[in-house]
PDB file of C-alpha atoms in Angstrom:
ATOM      1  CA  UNK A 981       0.000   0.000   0.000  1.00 59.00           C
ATOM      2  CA  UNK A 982       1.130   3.201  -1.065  1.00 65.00           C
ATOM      3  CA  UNK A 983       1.280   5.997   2.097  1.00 81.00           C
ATOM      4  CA  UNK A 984       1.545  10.013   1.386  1.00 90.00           C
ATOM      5  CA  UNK A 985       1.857  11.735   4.259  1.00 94.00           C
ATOM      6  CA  UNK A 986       1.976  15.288   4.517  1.00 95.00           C
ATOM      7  CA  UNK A 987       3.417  17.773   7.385  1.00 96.00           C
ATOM      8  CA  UNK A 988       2.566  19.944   8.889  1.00 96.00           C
ATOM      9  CA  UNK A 989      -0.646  18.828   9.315  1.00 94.00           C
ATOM     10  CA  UNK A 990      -2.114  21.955  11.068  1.00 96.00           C
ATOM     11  CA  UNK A 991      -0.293  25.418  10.287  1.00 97.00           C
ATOM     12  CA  UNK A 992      -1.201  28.937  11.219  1.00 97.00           C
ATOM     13  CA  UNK A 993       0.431  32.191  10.108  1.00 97.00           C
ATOM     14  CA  UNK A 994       0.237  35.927   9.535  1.00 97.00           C
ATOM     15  CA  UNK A 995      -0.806  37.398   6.064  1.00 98.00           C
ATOM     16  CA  UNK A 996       2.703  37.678   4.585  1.00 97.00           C
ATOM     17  CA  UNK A 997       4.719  34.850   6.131  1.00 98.00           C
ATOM     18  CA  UNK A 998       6.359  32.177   3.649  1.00 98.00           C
ATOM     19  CA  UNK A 999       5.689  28.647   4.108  1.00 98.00           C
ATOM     20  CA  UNK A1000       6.481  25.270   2.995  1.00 98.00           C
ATOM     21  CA  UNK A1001       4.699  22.080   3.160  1.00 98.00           C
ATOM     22  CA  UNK A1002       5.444  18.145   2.897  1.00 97.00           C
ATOM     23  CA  UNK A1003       4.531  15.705   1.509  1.00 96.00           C
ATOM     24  CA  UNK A1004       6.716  12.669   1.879  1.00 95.00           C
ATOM     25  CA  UNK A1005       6.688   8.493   0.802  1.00 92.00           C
ATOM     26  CA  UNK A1006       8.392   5.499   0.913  1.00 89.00           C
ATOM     27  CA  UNK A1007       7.285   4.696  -2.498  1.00 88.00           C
ATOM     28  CA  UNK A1008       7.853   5.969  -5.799  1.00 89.00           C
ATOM     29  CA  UNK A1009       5.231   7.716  -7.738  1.00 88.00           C
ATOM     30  CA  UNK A1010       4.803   8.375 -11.657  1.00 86.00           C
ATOM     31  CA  UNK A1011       3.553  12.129 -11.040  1.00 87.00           C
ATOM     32  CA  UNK A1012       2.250  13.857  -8.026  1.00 91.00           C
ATOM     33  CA  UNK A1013      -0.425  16.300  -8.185  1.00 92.00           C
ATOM     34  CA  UNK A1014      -1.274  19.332  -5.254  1.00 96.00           C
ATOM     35  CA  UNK A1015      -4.852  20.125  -4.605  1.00 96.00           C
ATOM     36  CA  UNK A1016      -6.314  22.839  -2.419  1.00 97.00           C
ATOM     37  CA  UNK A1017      -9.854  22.189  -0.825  1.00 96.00           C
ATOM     38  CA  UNK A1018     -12.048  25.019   0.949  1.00 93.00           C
ATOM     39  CA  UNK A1019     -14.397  24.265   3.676  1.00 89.00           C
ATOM     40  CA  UNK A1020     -17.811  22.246   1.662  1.00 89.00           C
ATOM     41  CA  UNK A1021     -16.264  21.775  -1.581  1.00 93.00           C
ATOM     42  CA  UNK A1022     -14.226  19.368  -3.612  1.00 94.00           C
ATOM     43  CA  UNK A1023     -10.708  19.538  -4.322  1.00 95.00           C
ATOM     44  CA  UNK A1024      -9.306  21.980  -7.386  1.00 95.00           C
ATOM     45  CA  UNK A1025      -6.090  20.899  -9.012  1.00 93.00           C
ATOM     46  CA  UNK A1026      -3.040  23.299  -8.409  1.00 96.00           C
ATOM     47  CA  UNK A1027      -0.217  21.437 -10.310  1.00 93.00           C
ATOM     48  CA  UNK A1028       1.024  18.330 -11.549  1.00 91.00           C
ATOM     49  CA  UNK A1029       4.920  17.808 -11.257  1.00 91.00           C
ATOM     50  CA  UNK A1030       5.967  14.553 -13.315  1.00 89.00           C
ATOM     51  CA  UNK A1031       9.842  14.608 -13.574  1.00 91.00           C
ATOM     52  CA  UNK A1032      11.895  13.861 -10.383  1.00 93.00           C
ATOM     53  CA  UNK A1033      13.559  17.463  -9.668  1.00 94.00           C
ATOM     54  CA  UNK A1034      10.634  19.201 -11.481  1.00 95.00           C
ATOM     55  CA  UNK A1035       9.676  22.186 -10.077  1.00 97.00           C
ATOM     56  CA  UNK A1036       6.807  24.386 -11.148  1.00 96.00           C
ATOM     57  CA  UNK A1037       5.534  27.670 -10.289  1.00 96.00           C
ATOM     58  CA  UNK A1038       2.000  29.060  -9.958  1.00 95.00           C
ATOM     59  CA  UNK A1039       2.254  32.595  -8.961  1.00 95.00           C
ATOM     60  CA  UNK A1040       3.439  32.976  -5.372  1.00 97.00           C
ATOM     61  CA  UNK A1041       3.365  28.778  -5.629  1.00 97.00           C
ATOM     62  CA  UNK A1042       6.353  26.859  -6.022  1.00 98.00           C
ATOM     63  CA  UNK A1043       5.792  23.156  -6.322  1.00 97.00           C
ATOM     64  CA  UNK A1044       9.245  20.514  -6.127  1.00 97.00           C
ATOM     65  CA  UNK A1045       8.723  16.952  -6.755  1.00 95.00           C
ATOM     66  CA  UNK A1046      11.671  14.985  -5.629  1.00 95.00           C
ATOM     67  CA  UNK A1047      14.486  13.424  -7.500  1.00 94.00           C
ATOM     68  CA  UNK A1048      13.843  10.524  -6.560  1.00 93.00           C
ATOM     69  CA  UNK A1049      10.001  10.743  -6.717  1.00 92.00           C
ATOM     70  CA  UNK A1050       9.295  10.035  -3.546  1.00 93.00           C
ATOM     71  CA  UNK A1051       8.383  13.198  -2.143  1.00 94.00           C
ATOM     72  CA  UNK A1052       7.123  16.663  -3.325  1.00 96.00           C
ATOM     73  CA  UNK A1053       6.984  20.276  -1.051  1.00 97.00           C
ATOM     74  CA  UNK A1054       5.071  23.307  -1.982  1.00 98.00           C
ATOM     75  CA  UNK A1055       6.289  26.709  -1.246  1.00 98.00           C
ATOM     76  CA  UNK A1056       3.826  29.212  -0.580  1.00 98.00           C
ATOM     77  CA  UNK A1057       5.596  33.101  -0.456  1.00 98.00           C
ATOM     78  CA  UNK A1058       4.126  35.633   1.006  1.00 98.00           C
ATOM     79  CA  UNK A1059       0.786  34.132   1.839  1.00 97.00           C
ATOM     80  CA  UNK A1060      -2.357  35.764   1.726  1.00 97.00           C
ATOM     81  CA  UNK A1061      -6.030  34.952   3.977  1.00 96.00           C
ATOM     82  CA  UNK A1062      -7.174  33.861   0.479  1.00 95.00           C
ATOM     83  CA  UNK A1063      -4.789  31.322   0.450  1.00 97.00           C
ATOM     84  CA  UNK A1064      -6.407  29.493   3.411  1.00 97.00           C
ATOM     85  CA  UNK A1065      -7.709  25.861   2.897  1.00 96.00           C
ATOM     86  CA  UNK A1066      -6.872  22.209   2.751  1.00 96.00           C
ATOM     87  CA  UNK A1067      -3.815  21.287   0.657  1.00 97.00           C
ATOM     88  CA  UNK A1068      -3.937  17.634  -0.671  1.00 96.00           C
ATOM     89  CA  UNK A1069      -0.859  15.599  -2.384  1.00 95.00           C
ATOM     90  CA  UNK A1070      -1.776  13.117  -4.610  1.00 92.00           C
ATOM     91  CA  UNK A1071       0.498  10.310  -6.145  1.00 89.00           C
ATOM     92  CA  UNK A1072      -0.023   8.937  -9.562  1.00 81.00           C
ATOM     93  CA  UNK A1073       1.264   5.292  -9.628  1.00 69.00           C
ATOM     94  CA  UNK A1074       4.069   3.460 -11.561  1.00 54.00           C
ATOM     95  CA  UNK A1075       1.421   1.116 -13.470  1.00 54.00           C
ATOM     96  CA  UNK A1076      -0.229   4.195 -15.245  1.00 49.00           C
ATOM     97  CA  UNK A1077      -3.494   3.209 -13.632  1.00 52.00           C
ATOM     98  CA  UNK A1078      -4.862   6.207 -12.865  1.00 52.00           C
ATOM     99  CA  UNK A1079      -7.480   4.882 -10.555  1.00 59.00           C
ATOM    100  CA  UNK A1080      -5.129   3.976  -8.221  1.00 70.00           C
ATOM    101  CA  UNK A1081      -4.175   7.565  -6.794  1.00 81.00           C
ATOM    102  CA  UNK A1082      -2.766   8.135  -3.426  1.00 85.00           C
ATOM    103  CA  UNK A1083      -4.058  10.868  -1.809  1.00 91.00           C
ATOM    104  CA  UNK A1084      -1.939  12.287   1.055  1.00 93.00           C
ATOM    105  CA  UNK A1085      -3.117  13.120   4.996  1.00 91.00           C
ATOM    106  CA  UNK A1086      -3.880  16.637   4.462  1.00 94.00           C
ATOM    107  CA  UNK A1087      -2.720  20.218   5.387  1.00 96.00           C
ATOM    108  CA  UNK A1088      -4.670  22.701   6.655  1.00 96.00           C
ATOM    109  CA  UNK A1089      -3.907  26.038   6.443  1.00 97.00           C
ATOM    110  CA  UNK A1090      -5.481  29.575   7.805  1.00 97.00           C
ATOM    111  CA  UNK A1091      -3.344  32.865   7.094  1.00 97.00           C
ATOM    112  CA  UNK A1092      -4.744  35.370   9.492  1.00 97.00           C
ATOM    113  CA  UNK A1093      -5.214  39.069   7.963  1.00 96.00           C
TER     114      UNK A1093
ATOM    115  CA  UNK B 350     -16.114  22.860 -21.124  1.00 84.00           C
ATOM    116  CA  UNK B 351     -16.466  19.734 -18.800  1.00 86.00           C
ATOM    117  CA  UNK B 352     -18.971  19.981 -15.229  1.00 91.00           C
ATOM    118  CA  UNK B 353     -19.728  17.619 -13.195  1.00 95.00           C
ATOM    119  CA  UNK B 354     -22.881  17.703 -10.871  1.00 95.00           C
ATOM    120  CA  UNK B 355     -23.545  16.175  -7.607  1.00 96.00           C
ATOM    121  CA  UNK B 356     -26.404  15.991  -5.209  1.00 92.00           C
ATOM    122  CA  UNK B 357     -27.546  16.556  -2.462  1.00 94.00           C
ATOM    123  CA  UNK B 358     -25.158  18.458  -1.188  1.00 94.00           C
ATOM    124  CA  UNK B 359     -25.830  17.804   2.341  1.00 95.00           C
ATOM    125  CA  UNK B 360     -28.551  14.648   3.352  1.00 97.00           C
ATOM    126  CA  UNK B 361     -29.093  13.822   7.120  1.00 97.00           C
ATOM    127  CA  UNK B 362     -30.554  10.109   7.303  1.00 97.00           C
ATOM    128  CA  UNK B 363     -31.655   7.709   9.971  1.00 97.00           C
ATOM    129  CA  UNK B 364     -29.380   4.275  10.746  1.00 97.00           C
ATOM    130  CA  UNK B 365     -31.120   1.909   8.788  1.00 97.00           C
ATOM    131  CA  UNK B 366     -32.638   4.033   5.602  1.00 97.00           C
ATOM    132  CA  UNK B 367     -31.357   3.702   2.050  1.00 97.00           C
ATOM    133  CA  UNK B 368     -28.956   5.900   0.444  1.00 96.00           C
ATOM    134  CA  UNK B 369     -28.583   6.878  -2.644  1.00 96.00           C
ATOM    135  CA  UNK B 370     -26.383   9.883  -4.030  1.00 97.00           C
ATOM    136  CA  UNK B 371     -25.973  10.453  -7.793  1.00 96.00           C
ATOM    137  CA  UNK B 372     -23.204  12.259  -9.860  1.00 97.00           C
ATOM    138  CA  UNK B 373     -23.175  13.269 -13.423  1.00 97.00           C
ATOM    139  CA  UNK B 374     -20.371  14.508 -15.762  1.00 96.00           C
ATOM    140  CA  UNK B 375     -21.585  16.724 -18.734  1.00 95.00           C
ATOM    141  CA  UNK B 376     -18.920  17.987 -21.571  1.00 92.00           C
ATOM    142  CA  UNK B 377     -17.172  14.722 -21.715  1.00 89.00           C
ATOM    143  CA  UNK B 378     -17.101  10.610 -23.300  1.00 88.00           C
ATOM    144  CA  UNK B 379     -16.252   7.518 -21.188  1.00 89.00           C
ATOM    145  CA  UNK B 380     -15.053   9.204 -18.590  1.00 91.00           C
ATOM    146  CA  UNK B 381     -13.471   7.221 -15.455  1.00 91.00           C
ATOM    147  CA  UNK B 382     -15.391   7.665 -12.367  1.00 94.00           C
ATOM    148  CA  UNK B 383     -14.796   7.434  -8.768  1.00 93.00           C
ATOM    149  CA  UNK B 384     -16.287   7.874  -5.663  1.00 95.00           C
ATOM    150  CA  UNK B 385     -13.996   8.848  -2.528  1.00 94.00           C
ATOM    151  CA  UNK B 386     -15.152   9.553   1.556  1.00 94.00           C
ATOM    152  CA  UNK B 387     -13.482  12.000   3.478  1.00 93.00           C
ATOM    153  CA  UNK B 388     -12.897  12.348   7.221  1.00 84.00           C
ATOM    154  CA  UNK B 389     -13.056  16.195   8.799  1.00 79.00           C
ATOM    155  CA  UNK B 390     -10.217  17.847   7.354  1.00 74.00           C
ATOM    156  CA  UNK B 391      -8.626  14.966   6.442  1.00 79.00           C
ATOM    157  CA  UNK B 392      -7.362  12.868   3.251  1.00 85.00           C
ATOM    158  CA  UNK B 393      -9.690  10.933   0.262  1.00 91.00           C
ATOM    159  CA  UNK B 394     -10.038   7.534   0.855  1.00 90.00           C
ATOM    160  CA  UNK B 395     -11.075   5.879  -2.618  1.00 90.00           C
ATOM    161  CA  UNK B 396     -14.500   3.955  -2.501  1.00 92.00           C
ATOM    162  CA  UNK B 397     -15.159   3.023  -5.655  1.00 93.00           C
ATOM    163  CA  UNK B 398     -14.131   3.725  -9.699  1.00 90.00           C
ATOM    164  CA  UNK B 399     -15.487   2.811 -12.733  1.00 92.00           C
ATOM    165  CA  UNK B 400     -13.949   3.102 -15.983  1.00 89.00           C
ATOM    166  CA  UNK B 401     -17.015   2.197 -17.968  1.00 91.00           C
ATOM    167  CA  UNK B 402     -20.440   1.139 -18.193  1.00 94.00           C
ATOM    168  CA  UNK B 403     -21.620  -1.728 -15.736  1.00 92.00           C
ATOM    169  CA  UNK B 404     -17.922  -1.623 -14.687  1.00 93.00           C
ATOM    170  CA  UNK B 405     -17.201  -1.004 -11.350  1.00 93.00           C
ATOM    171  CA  UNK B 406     -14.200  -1.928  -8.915  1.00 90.00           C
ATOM    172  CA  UNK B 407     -14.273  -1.875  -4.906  1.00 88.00           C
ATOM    173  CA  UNK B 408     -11.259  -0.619  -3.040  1.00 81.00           C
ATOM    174  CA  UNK B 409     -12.470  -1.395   0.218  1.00 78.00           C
ATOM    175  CA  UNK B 410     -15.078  -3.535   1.664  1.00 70.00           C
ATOM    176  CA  UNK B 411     -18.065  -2.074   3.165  1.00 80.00           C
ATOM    177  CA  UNK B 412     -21.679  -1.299   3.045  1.00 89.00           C
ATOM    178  CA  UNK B 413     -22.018   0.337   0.313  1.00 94.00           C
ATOM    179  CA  UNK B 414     -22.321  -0.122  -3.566  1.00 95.00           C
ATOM    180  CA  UNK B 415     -21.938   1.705  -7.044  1.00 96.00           C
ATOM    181  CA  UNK B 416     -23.327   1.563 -10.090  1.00 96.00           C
ATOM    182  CA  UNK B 417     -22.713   3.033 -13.440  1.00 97.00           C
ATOM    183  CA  UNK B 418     -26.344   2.808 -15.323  1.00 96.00           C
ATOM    184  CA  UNK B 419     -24.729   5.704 -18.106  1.00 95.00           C
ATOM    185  CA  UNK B 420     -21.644   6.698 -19.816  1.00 95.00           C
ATOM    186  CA  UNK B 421     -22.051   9.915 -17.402  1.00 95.00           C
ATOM    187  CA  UNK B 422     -23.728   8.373 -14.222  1.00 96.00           C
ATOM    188  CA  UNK B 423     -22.536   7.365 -11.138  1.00 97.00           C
ATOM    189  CA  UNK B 424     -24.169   6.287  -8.119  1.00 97.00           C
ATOM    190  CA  UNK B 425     -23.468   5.464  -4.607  1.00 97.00           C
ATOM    191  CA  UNK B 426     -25.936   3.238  -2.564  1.00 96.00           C
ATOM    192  CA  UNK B 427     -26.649   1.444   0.207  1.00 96.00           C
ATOM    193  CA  UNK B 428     -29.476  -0.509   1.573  1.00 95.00           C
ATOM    194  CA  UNK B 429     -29.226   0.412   5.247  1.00 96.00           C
ATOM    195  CA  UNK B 430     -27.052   3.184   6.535  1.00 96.00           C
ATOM    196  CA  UNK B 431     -25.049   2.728   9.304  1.00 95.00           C
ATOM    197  CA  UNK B 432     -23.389   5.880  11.590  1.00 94.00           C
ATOM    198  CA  UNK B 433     -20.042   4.887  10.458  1.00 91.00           C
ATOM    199  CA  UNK B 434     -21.176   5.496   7.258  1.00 93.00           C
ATOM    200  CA  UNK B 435     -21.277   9.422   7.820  1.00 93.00           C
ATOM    201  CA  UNK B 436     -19.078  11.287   6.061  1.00 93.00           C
ATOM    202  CA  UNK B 437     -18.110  13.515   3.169  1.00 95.00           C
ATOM    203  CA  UNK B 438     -18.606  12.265  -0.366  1.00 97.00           C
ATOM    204  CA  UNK B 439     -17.088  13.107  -3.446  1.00 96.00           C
ATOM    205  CA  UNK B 440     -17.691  12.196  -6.593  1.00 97.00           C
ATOM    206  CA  UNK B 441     -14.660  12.806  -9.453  1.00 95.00           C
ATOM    207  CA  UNK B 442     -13.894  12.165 -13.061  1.00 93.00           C
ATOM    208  CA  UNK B 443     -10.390  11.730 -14.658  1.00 88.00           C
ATOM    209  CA  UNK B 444      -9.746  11.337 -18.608  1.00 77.00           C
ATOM    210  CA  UNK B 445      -6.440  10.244 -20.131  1.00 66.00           C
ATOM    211  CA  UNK B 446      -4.154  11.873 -17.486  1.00 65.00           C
ATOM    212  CA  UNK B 447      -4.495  11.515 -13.982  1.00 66.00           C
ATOM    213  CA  UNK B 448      -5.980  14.579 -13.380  1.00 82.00           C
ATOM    214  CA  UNK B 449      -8.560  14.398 -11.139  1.00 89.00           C
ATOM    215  CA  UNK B 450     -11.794  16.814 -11.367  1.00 92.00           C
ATOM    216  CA  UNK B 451     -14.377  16.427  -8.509  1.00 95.00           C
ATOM    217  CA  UNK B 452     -18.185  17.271  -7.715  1.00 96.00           C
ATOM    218  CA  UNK B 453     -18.840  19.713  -5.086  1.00 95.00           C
ATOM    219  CA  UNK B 454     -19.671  16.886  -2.090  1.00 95.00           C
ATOM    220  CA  UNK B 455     -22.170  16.061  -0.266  1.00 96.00           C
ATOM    221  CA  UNK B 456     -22.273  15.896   4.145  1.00 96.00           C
ATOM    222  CA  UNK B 457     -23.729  12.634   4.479  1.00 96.00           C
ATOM    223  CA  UNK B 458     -24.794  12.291   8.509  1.00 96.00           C
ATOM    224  CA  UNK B 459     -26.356   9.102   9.979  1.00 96.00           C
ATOM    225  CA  UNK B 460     -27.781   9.722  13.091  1.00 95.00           C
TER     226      UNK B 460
END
Protein backbone atom coordinates (compact mmCIF):
# COMPACT_ATOMS: atom_id res chain seq x y z
CA UNK A 1 0.00 0.00 0.00
CA UNK A 2 1.13 3.20 -1.06
CA UNK A 3 1.28 6.00 2.10
CA UNK A 4 1.55 10.01 1.39
CA UNK A 5 1.86 11.73 4.26
CA UNK A 6 1.98 15.29 4.52
CA UNK A 7 3.42 17.77 7.38
CA UNK A 8 2.57 19.94 8.89
CA UNK A 9 -0.65 18.83 9.32
CA UNK A 10 -2.11 21.96 11.07
CA UNK A 11 -0.29 25.42 10.29
CA UNK A 12 -1.20 28.94 11.22
CA UNK A 13 0.43 32.19 10.11
CA UNK A 14 0.24 35.93 9.53
CA UNK A 15 -0.81 37.40 6.06
CA UNK A 16 2.70 37.68 4.59
CA UNK A 17 4.72 34.85 6.13
CA UNK A 18 6.36 32.18 3.65
CA UNK A 19 5.69 28.65 4.11
CA UNK A 20 6.48 25.27 2.99
CA UNK A 21 4.70 22.08 3.16
CA UNK A 22 5.44 18.14 2.90
CA UNK A 23 4.53 15.71 1.51
CA UNK A 24 6.72 12.67 1.88
CA UNK A 25 6.69 8.49 0.80
CA UNK A 26 8.39 5.50 0.91
CA UNK A 27 7.29 4.70 -2.50
CA UNK A 28 7.85 5.97 -5.80
CA UNK A 29 5.23 7.72 -7.74
CA UNK A 30 4.80 8.38 -11.66
CA UNK A 31 3.55 12.13 -11.04
CA UNK A 32 2.25 13.86 -8.03
CA UNK A 33 -0.43 16.30 -8.19
CA UNK A 34 -1.27 19.33 -5.25
CA UNK A 35 -4.85 20.13 -4.61
CA UNK A 36 -6.31 22.84 -2.42
CA UNK A 37 -9.85 22.19 -0.83
CA UNK A 38 -12.05 25.02 0.95
CA UNK A 39 -14.40 24.27 3.68
CA UNK A 40 -17.81 22.25 1.66
CA UNK A 41 -16.26 21.78 -1.58
CA UNK A 42 -14.23 19.37 -3.61
CA UNK A 43 -10.71 19.54 -4.32
CA UNK A 44 -9.31 21.98 -7.39
CA UNK A 45 -6.09 20.90 -9.01
CA UNK A 46 -3.04 23.30 -8.41
CA UNK A 47 -0.22 21.44 -10.31
CA UNK A 48 1.02 18.33 -11.55
CA UNK A 49 4.92 17.81 -11.26
CA UNK A 50 5.97 14.55 -13.31
CA UNK A 51 9.84 14.61 -13.57
CA UNK A 52 11.89 13.86 -10.38
CA UNK A 53 13.56 17.46 -9.67
CA UNK A 54 10.63 19.20 -11.48
CA UNK A 55 9.68 22.19 -10.08
CA UNK A 56 6.81 24.39 -11.15
CA UNK A 57 5.53 27.67 -10.29
CA UNK A 58 2.00 29.06 -9.96
CA UNK A 59 2.25 32.60 -8.96
CA UNK A 60 3.44 32.98 -5.37
CA UNK A 61 3.37 28.78 -5.63
CA UNK A 62 6.35 26.86 -6.02
CA UNK A 63 5.79 23.16 -6.32
CA UNK A 64 9.24 20.51 -6.13
CA UNK A 65 8.72 16.95 -6.76
CA UNK A 66 11.67 14.99 -5.63
CA UNK A 67 14.49 13.42 -7.50
CA UNK A 68 13.84 10.52 -6.56
CA UNK A 69 10.00 10.74 -6.72
CA UNK A 70 9.29 10.03 -3.55
CA UNK A 71 8.38 13.20 -2.14
CA UNK A 72 7.12 16.66 -3.32
CA UNK A 73 6.98 20.28 -1.05
CA UNK A 74 5.07 23.31 -1.98
CA UNK A 75 6.29 26.71 -1.25
CA UNK A 76 3.83 29.21 -0.58
CA UNK A 77 5.60 33.10 -0.46
CA UNK A 78 4.13 35.63 1.01
CA UNK A 79 0.79 34.13 1.84
CA UNK A 80 -2.36 35.76 1.73
CA UNK A 81 -6.03 34.95 3.98
CA UNK A 82 -7.17 33.86 0.48
CA UNK A 83 -4.79 31.32 0.45
CA UNK A 84 -6.41 29.49 3.41
CA UNK A 85 -7.71 25.86 2.90
CA UNK A 86 -6.87 22.21 2.75
CA UNK A 87 -3.82 21.29 0.66
CA UNK A 88 -3.94 17.63 -0.67
CA UNK A 89 -0.86 15.60 -2.38
CA UNK A 90 -1.78 13.12 -4.61
CA UNK A 91 0.50 10.31 -6.15
CA UNK A 92 -0.02 8.94 -9.56
CA UNK A 93 1.26 5.29 -9.63
CA UNK A 94 4.07 3.46 -11.56
CA UNK A 95 1.42 1.12 -13.47
CA UNK A 96 -0.23 4.20 -15.25
CA UNK A 97 -3.49 3.21 -13.63
CA UNK A 98 -4.86 6.21 -12.86
CA UNK A 99 -7.48 4.88 -10.55
CA UNK A 100 -5.13 3.98 -8.22
CA UNK A 101 -4.18 7.56 -6.79
CA UNK A 102 -2.77 8.13 -3.43
CA UNK A 103 -4.06 10.87 -1.81
CA UNK A 104 -1.94 12.29 1.05
CA UNK A 105 -3.12 13.12 5.00
CA UNK A 106 -3.88 16.64 4.46
CA UNK A 107 -2.72 20.22 5.39
CA UNK A 108 -4.67 22.70 6.66
CA UNK A 109 -3.91 26.04 6.44
CA UNK A 110 -5.48 29.58 7.81
CA UNK A 111 -3.34 32.87 7.09
CA UNK A 112 -4.74 35.37 9.49
CA UNK A 113 -5.21 39.07 7.96
CA UNK B 1 -16.11 22.86 -21.12
CA UNK B 2 -16.47 19.73 -18.80
CA UNK B 3 -18.97 19.98 -15.23
CA UNK B 4 -19.73 17.62 -13.19
CA UNK B 5 -22.88 17.70 -10.87
CA UNK B 6 -23.55 16.17 -7.61
CA UNK B 7 -26.40 15.99 -5.21
CA UNK B 8 -27.55 16.56 -2.46
CA UNK B 9 -25.16 18.46 -1.19
CA UNK B 10 -25.83 17.80 2.34
CA UNK B 11 -28.55 14.65 3.35
CA UNK B 12 -29.09 13.82 7.12
CA UNK B 13 -30.55 10.11 7.30
CA UNK B 14 -31.65 7.71 9.97
CA UNK B 15 -29.38 4.28 10.75
CA UNK B 16 -31.12 1.91 8.79
CA UNK B 17 -32.64 4.03 5.60
CA UNK B 18 -31.36 3.70 2.05
CA UNK B 19 -28.96 5.90 0.44
CA UNK B 20 -28.58 6.88 -2.64
CA UNK B 21 -26.38 9.88 -4.03
CA UNK B 22 -25.97 10.45 -7.79
CA UNK B 23 -23.20 12.26 -9.86
CA UNK B 24 -23.17 13.27 -13.42
CA UNK B 25 -20.37 14.51 -15.76
CA UNK B 26 -21.59 16.72 -18.73
CA UNK B 27 -18.92 17.99 -21.57
CA UNK B 28 -17.17 14.72 -21.71
CA UNK B 29 -17.10 10.61 -23.30
CA UNK B 30 -16.25 7.52 -21.19
CA UNK B 31 -15.05 9.20 -18.59
CA UNK B 32 -13.47 7.22 -15.45
CA UNK B 33 -15.39 7.67 -12.37
CA UNK B 34 -14.80 7.43 -8.77
CA UNK B 35 -16.29 7.87 -5.66
CA UNK B 36 -14.00 8.85 -2.53
CA UNK B 37 -15.15 9.55 1.56
CA UNK B 38 -13.48 12.00 3.48
CA UNK B 39 -12.90 12.35 7.22
CA UNK B 40 -13.06 16.20 8.80
CA UNK B 41 -10.22 17.85 7.35
CA UNK B 42 -8.63 14.97 6.44
CA UNK B 43 -7.36 12.87 3.25
CA UNK B 44 -9.69 10.93 0.26
CA UNK B 45 -10.04 7.53 0.86
CA UNK B 46 -11.07 5.88 -2.62
CA UNK B 47 -14.50 3.95 -2.50
CA UNK B 48 -15.16 3.02 -5.65
CA UNK B 49 -14.13 3.73 -9.70
CA UNK B 50 -15.49 2.81 -12.73
CA UNK B 51 -13.95 3.10 -15.98
CA UNK B 52 -17.02 2.20 -17.97
CA UNK B 53 -20.44 1.14 -18.19
CA UNK B 54 -21.62 -1.73 -15.74
CA UNK B 55 -17.92 -1.62 -14.69
CA UNK B 56 -17.20 -1.00 -11.35
CA UNK B 57 -14.20 -1.93 -8.92
CA UNK B 58 -14.27 -1.87 -4.91
CA UNK B 59 -11.26 -0.62 -3.04
CA UNK B 60 -12.47 -1.40 0.22
CA UNK B 61 -15.08 -3.54 1.66
CA UNK B 62 -18.06 -2.07 3.17
CA UNK B 63 -21.68 -1.30 3.05
CA UNK B 64 -22.02 0.34 0.31
CA UNK B 65 -22.32 -0.12 -3.57
CA UNK B 66 -21.94 1.70 -7.04
CA UNK B 67 -23.33 1.56 -10.09
CA UNK B 68 -22.71 3.03 -13.44
CA UNK B 69 -26.34 2.81 -15.32
CA UNK B 70 -24.73 5.70 -18.11
CA UNK B 71 -21.64 6.70 -19.82
CA UNK B 72 -22.05 9.91 -17.40
CA UNK B 73 -23.73 8.37 -14.22
CA UNK B 74 -22.54 7.36 -11.14
CA UNK B 75 -24.17 6.29 -8.12
CA UNK B 76 -23.47 5.46 -4.61
CA UNK B 77 -25.94 3.24 -2.56
CA UNK B 78 -26.65 1.44 0.21
CA UNK B 79 -29.48 -0.51 1.57
CA UNK B 80 -29.23 0.41 5.25
CA UNK B 81 -27.05 3.18 6.53
CA UNK B 82 -25.05 2.73 9.30
CA UNK B 83 -23.39 5.88 11.59
CA UNK B 84 -20.04 4.89 10.46
CA UNK B 85 -21.18 5.50 7.26
CA UNK B 86 -21.28 9.42 7.82
CA UNK B 87 -19.08 11.29 6.06
CA UNK B 88 -18.11 13.52 3.17
CA UNK B 89 -18.61 12.27 -0.37
CA UNK B 90 -17.09 13.11 -3.45
CA UNK B 91 -17.69 12.20 -6.59
CA UNK B 92 -14.66 12.81 -9.45
CA UNK B 93 -13.89 12.16 -13.06
CA UNK B 94 -10.39 11.73 -14.66
CA UNK B 95 -9.75 11.34 -18.61
CA UNK B 96 -6.44 10.24 -20.13
CA UNK B 97 -4.15 11.87 -17.49
CA UNK B 98 -4.49 11.51 -13.98
CA UNK B 99 -5.98 14.58 -13.38
CA UNK B 100 -8.56 14.40 -11.14
CA UNK B 101 -11.79 16.81 -11.37
CA UNK B 102 -14.38 16.43 -8.51
CA UNK B 103 -18.19 17.27 -7.71
CA UNK B 104 -18.84 19.71 -5.09
CA UNK B 105 -19.67 16.89 -2.09
CA UNK B 106 -22.17 16.06 -0.27
CA UNK B 107 -22.27 15.90 4.14
CA UNK B 108 -23.73 12.63 4.48
CA UNK B 109 -24.79 12.29 8.51
CA UNK B 110 -26.36 9.10 9.98
CA UNK B 111 -27.78 9.72 13.09
Amino acid sequence: TQLLEQSPQFLSIQEGENLTVYCNSSSVFSSLQWYRQEPGEGPVLLVTVVTGGEVKKLKRLTFQFGDARKDSSLHITAAQPGDTGLYLCAGGPNSGGYQKVTFGTGTKLQVIP
Amino acid sequence: SQTIHQWPATLVQPVGSPLSLECTVEGTSNPNLYWYRQAAGRGLQLLFYSVGIGQISSEVPQNLSASRPQDRQFILSSKKLLLSDSGFYLCAWSGVREKLFFGSGTQLSVL
